[in-house]
mmCIF file of C-alpha atoms in Angstrom:
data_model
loop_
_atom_site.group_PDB
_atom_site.id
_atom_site.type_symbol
_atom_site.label_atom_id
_atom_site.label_comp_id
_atom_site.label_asym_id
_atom_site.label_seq_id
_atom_site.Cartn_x
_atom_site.Cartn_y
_atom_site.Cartn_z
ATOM 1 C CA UNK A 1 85.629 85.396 84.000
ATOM 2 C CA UNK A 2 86.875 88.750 84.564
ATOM 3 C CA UNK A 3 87.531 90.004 87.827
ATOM 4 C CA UNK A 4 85.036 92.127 89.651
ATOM 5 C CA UNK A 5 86.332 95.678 90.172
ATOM 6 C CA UNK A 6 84.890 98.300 92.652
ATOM 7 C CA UNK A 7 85.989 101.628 92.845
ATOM 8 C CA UNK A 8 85.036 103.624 95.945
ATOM 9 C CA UNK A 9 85.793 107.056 98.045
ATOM 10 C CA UNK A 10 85.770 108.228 100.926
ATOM 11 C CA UNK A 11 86.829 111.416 102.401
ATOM 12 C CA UNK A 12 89.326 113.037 99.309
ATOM 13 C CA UNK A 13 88.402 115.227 96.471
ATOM 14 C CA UNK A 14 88.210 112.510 94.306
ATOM 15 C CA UNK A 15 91.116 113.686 92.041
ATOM 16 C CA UNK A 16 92.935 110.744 92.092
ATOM 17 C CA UNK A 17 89.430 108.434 90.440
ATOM 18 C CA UNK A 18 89.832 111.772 88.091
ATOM 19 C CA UNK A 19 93.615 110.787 87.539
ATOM 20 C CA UNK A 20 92.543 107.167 86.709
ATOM 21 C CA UNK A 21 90.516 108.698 83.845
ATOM 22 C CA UNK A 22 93.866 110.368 82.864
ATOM 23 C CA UNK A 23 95.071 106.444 82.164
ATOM 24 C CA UNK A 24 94.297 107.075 78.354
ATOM 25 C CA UNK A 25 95.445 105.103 76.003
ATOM 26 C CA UNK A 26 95.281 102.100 78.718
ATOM 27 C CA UNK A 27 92.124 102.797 80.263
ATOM 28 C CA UNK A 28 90.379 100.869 77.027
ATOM 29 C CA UNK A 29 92.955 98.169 77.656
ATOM 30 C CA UNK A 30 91.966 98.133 81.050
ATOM 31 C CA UNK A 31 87.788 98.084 80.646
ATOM 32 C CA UNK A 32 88.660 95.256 78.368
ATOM 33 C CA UNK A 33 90.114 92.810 80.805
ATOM 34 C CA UNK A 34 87.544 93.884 84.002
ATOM 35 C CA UNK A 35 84.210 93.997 84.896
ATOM 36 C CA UNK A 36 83.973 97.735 86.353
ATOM 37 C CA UNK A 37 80.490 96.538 88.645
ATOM 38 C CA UNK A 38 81.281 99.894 90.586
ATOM 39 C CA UNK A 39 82.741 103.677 90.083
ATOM 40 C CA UNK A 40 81.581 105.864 92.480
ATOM 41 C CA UNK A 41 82.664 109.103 90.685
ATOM 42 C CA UNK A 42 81.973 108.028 87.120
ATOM 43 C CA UNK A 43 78.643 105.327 87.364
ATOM 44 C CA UNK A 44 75.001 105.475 89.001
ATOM 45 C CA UNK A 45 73.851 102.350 90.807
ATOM 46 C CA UNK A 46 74.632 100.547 94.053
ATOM 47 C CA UNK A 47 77.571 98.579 95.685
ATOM 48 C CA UNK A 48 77.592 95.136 94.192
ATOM 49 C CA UNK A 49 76.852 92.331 97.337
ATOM 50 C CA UNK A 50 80.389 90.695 95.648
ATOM 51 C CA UNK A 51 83.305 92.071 93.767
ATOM 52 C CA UNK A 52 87.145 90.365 93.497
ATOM 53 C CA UNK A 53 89.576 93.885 93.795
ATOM 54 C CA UNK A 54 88.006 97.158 95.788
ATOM 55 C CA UNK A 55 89.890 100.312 94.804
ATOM 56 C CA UNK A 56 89.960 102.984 97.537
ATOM 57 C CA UNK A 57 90.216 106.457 97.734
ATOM 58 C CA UNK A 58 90.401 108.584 100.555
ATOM 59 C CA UNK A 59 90.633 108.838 104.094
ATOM 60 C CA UNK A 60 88.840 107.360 106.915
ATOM 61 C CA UNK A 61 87.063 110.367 109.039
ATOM 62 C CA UNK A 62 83.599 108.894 110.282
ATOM 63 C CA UNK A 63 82.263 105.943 111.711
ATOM 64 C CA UNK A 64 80.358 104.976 108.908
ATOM 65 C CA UNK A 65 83.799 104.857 106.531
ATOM 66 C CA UNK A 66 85.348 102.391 109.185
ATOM 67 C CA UNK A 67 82.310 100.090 109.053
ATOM 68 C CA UNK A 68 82.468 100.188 105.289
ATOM 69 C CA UNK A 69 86.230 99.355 105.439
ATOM 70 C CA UNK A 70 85.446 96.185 107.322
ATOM 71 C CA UNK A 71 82.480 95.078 104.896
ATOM 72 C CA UNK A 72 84.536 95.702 102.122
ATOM 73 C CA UNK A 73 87.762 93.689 103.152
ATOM 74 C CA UNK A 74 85.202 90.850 104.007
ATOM 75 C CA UNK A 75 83.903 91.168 100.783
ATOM 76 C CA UNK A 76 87.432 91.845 98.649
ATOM 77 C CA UNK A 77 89.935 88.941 98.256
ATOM 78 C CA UNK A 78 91.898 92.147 97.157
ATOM 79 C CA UNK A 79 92.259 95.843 98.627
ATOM 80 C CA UNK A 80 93.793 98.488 96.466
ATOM 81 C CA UNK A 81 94.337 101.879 98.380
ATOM 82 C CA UNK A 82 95.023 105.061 96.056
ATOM 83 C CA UNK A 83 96.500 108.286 96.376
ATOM 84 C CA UNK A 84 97.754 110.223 99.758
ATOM 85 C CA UNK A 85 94.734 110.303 101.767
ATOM 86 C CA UNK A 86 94.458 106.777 101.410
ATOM 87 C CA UNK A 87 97.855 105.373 101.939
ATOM 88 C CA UNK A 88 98.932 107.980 104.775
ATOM 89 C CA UNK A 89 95.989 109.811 105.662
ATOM 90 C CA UNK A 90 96.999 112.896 103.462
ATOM 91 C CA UNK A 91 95.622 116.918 103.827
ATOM 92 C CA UNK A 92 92.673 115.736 105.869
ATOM 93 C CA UNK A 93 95.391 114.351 108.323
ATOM 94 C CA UNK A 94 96.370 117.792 108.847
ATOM 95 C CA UNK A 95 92.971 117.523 111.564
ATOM 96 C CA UNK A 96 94.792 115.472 113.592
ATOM 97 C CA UNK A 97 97.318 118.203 115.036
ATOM 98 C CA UNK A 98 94.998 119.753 117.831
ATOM 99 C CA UNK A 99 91.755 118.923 119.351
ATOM 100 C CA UNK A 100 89.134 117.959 116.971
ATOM 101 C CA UNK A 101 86.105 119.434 118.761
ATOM 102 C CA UNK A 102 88.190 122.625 118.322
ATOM 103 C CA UNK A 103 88.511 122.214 114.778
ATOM 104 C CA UNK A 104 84.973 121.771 114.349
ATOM 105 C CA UNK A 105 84.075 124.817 116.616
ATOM 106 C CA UNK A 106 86.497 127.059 114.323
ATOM 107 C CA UNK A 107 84.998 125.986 110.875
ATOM 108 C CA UNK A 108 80.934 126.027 112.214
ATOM 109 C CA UNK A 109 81.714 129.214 114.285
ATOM 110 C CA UNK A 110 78.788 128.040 116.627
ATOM 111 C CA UNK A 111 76.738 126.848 113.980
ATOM 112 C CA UNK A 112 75.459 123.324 113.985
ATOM 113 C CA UNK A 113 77.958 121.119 112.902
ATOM 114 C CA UNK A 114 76.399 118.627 109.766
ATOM 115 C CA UNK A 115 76.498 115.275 110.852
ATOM 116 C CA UNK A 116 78.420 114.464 107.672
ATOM 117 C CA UNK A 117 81.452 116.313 109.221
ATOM 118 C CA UNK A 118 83.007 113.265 110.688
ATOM 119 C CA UNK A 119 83.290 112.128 114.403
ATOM 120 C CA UNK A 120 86.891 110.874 113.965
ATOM 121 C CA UNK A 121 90.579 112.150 113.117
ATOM 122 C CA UNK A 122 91.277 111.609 109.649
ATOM 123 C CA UNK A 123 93.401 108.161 109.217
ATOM 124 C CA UNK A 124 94.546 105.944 106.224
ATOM 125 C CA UNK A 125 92.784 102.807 105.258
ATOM 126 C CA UNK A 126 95.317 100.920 106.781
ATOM 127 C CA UNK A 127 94.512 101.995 110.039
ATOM 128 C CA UNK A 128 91.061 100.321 110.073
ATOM 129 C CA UNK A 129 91.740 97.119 107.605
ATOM 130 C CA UNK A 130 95.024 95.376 105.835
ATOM 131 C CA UNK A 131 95.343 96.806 102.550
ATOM 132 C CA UNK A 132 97.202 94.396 99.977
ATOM 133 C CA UNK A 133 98.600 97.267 97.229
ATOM 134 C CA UNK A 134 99.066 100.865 97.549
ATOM 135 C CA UNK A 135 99.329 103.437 95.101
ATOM 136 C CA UNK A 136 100.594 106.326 96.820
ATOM 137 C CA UNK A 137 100.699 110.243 95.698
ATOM 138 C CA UNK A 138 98.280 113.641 95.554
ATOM 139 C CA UNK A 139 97.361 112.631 92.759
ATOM 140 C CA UNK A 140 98.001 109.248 91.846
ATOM 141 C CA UNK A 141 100.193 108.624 88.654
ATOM 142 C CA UNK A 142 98.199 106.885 85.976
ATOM 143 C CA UNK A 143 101.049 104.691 84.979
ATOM 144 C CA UNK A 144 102.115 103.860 88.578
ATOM 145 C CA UNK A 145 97.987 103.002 88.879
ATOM 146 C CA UNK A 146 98.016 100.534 85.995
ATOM 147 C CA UNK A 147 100.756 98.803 87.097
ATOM 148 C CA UNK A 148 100.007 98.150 90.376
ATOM 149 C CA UNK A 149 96.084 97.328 89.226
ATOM 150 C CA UNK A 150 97.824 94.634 86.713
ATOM 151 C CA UNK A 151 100.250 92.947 89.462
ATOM 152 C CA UNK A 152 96.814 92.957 91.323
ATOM 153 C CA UNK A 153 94.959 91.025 88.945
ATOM 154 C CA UNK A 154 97.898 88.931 87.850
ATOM 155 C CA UNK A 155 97.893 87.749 92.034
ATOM 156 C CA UNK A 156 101.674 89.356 92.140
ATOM 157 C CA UNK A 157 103.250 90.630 95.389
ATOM 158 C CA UNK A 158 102.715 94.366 95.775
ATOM 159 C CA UNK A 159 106.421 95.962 95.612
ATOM 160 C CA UNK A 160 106.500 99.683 96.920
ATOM 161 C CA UNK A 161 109.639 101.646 96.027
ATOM 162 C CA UNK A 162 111.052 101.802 99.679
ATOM 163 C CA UNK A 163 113.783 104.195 98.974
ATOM 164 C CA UNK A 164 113.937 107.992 98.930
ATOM 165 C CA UNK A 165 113.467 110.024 96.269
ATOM 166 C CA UNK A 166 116.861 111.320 96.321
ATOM 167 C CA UNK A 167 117.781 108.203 94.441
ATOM 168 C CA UNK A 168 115.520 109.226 91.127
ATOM 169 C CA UNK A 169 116.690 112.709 91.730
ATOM 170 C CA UNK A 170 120.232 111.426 91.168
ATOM 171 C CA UNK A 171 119.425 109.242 88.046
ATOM 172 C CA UNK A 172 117.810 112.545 86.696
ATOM 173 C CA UNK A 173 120.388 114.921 87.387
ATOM 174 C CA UNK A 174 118.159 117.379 89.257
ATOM 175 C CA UNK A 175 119.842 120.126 91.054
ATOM 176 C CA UNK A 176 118.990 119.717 95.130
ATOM 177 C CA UNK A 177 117.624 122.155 96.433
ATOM 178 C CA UNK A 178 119.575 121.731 100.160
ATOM 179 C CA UNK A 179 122.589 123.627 98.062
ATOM 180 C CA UNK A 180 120.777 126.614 97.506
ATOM 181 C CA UNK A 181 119.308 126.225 101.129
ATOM 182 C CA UNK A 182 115.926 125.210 100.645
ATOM 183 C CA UNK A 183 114.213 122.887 101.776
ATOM 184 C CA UNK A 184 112.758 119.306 100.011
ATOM 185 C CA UNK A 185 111.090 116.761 101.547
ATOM 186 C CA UNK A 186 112.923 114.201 98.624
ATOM 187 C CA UNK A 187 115.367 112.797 100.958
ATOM 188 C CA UNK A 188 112.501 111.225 103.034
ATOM 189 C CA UNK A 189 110.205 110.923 100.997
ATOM 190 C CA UNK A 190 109.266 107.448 99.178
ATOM 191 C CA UNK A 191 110.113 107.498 95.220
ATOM 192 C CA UNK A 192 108.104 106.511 92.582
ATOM 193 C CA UNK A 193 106.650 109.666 90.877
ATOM 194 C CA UNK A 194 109.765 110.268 88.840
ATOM 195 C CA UNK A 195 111.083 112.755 90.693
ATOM 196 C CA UNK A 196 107.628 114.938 89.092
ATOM 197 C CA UNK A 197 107.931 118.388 91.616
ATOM 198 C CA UNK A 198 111.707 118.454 91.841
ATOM 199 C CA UNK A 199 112.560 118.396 87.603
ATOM 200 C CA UNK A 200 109.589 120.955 87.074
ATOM 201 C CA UNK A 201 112.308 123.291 89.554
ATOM 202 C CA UNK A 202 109.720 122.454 92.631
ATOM 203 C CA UNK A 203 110.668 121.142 96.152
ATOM 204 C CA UNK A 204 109.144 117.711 97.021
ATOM 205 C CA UNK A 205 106.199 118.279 99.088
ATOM 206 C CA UNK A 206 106.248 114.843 100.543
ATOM 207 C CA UNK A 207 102.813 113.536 99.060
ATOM 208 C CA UNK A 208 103.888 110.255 98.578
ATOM 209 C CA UNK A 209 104.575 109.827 101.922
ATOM 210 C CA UNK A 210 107.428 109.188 103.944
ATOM 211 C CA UNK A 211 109.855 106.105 102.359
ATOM 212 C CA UNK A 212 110.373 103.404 104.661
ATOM 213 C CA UNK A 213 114.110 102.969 104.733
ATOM 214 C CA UNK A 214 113.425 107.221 106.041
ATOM 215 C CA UNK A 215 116.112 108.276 108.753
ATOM 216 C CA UNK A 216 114.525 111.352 110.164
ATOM 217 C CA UNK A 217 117.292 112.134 112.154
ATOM 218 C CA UNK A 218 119.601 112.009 110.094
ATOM 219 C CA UNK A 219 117.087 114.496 107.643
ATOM 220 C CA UNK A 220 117.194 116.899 110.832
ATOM 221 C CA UNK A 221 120.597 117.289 110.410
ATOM 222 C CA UNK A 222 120.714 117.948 106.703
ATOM 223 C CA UNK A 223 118.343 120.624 107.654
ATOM 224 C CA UNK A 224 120.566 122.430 110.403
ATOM 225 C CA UNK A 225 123.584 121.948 108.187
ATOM 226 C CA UNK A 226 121.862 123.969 105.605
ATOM 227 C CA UNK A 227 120.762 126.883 107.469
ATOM 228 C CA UNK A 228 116.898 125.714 108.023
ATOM 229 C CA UNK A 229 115.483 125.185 110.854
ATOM 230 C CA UNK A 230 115.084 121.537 111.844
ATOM 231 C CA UNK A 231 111.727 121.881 113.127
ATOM 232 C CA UNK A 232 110.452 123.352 109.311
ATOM 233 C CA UNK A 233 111.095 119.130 108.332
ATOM 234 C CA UNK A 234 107.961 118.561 110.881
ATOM 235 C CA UNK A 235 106.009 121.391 109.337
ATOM 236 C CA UNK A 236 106.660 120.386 105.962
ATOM 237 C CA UNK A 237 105.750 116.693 106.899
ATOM 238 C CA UNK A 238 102.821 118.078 108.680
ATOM 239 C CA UNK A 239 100.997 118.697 105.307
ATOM 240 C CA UNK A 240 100.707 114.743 103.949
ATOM 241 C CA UNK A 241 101.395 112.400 106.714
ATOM 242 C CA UNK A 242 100.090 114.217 109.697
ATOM 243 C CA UNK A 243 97.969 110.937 110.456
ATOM 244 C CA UNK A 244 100.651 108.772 109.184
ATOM 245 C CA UNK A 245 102.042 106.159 112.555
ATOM 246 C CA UNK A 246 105.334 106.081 111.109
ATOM 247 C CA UNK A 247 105.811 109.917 111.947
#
């Protein structure tokens, strides 16, 4: 019997379930070896009552979303979270610098607020339930999704890159940035994308979030010795992991 997939969002633009559209040529592969009982972007109908691997997009911003999070990880032997505002909380996060009632008051301007707003700073899955693979990113890569559904269905351990991207930028020759003083968020960021931003001549943007074996401090440095400011590493962060806990 094929294993029950559900694919679900929460508060995102949905580009990453676009981006698993963008699979292809293995998407067909894919259908083949699942039953797809849910899509919330691409199917009509309801929440199955059971399902064996939940797929979730998005980040956590009202109550509701939590109490999902907790039915769903009941319900799920196996918890896939996708793309940045999933895995670190991602440009929603950005809410969580300030006082939310003060964001809220900005955007309505006095006007009512909808109750759909959200009652809570943004946050990633993980903050509300274990998650058991990630596939981190704004968007997701289609390749990196595929992979990590497969180890998924295959019951194999989830293995994140937990280096920089400074290693893949190595292996691909890019130029860094830092030596024409600007500023990339690849030596703290995790790899995995290819090095995607940096070879197309664009400075990491850190969507991928920042890569466990990170030294921050030691970043901070890089940044002074290069003539930018250290404080523009905490802006730059500011723009994907602004909810992430390892900041």
């Amino acid at each position: 019997m094929p294993p029950r997939v559900v694919v679900i969002g929460l508060a995102s633009d949905y580009g990453c379930q676009v981006q698993i559209t963008n699979t292809e040529d293995h998407l067909l592969d894919v259908l083949g070896t699942i039953d797809l009982s849910y899509w919330q972007l691409a199917l009509s109908g309801h929440l199955p009552k059971e399902y064996d691997i939940a797929i979730i997009e998005g980040s956590v911003t009202t109550g509701d979303h939590a109490e999902l999070l907790k039915s769903i990880r009941t319900t799920a032997p196996t918890v896939i979270a996708i793309g940045a505002c999933a895995v670190s909380g991602g440009i929603p996060g950005i809410a969580c610098q300030g006082v939310h009632e003060d964001h809220l008051a900005r955007v309505y301007d006095g006007a009512k607020v909808p109750a759909g707003s959200g009652g809570l700073f943004p946050a990633p899955v993980s903050s509300v339930i274990n998650i058991d693979y990630q596939v981190p990113g704004c968007p997701i890569q289609p390749d990196e999704f595929i992979a990590v559904l497969q180890r998924a269905m295959m019951g194999l351990a989830n293995r994140p890159p937990r280096e920089p991207l400074c290693a893949q930028c190595k292996i691909s020759e890019n130029a860094c940035f830092f030596e024409n003083g600007s500023a990339c968020l690849g030596l703290v960021t995790r790899t995995g994308c290819g090095a995607l931003c940096v070879s197309l001549g664009k400075p990491c943007a850190g969507c991928r979030g920042i890569a466990d074996d990170a030294n921050l401090a030691a970043a901070r440095e890089v940044f002074s010795a290069n003539g930018i400011n250290s404080n523009t590493l905490d802006s730059m962060l500011a723009l994907y992991n602004s909810a992430s806990e390892s900041r």
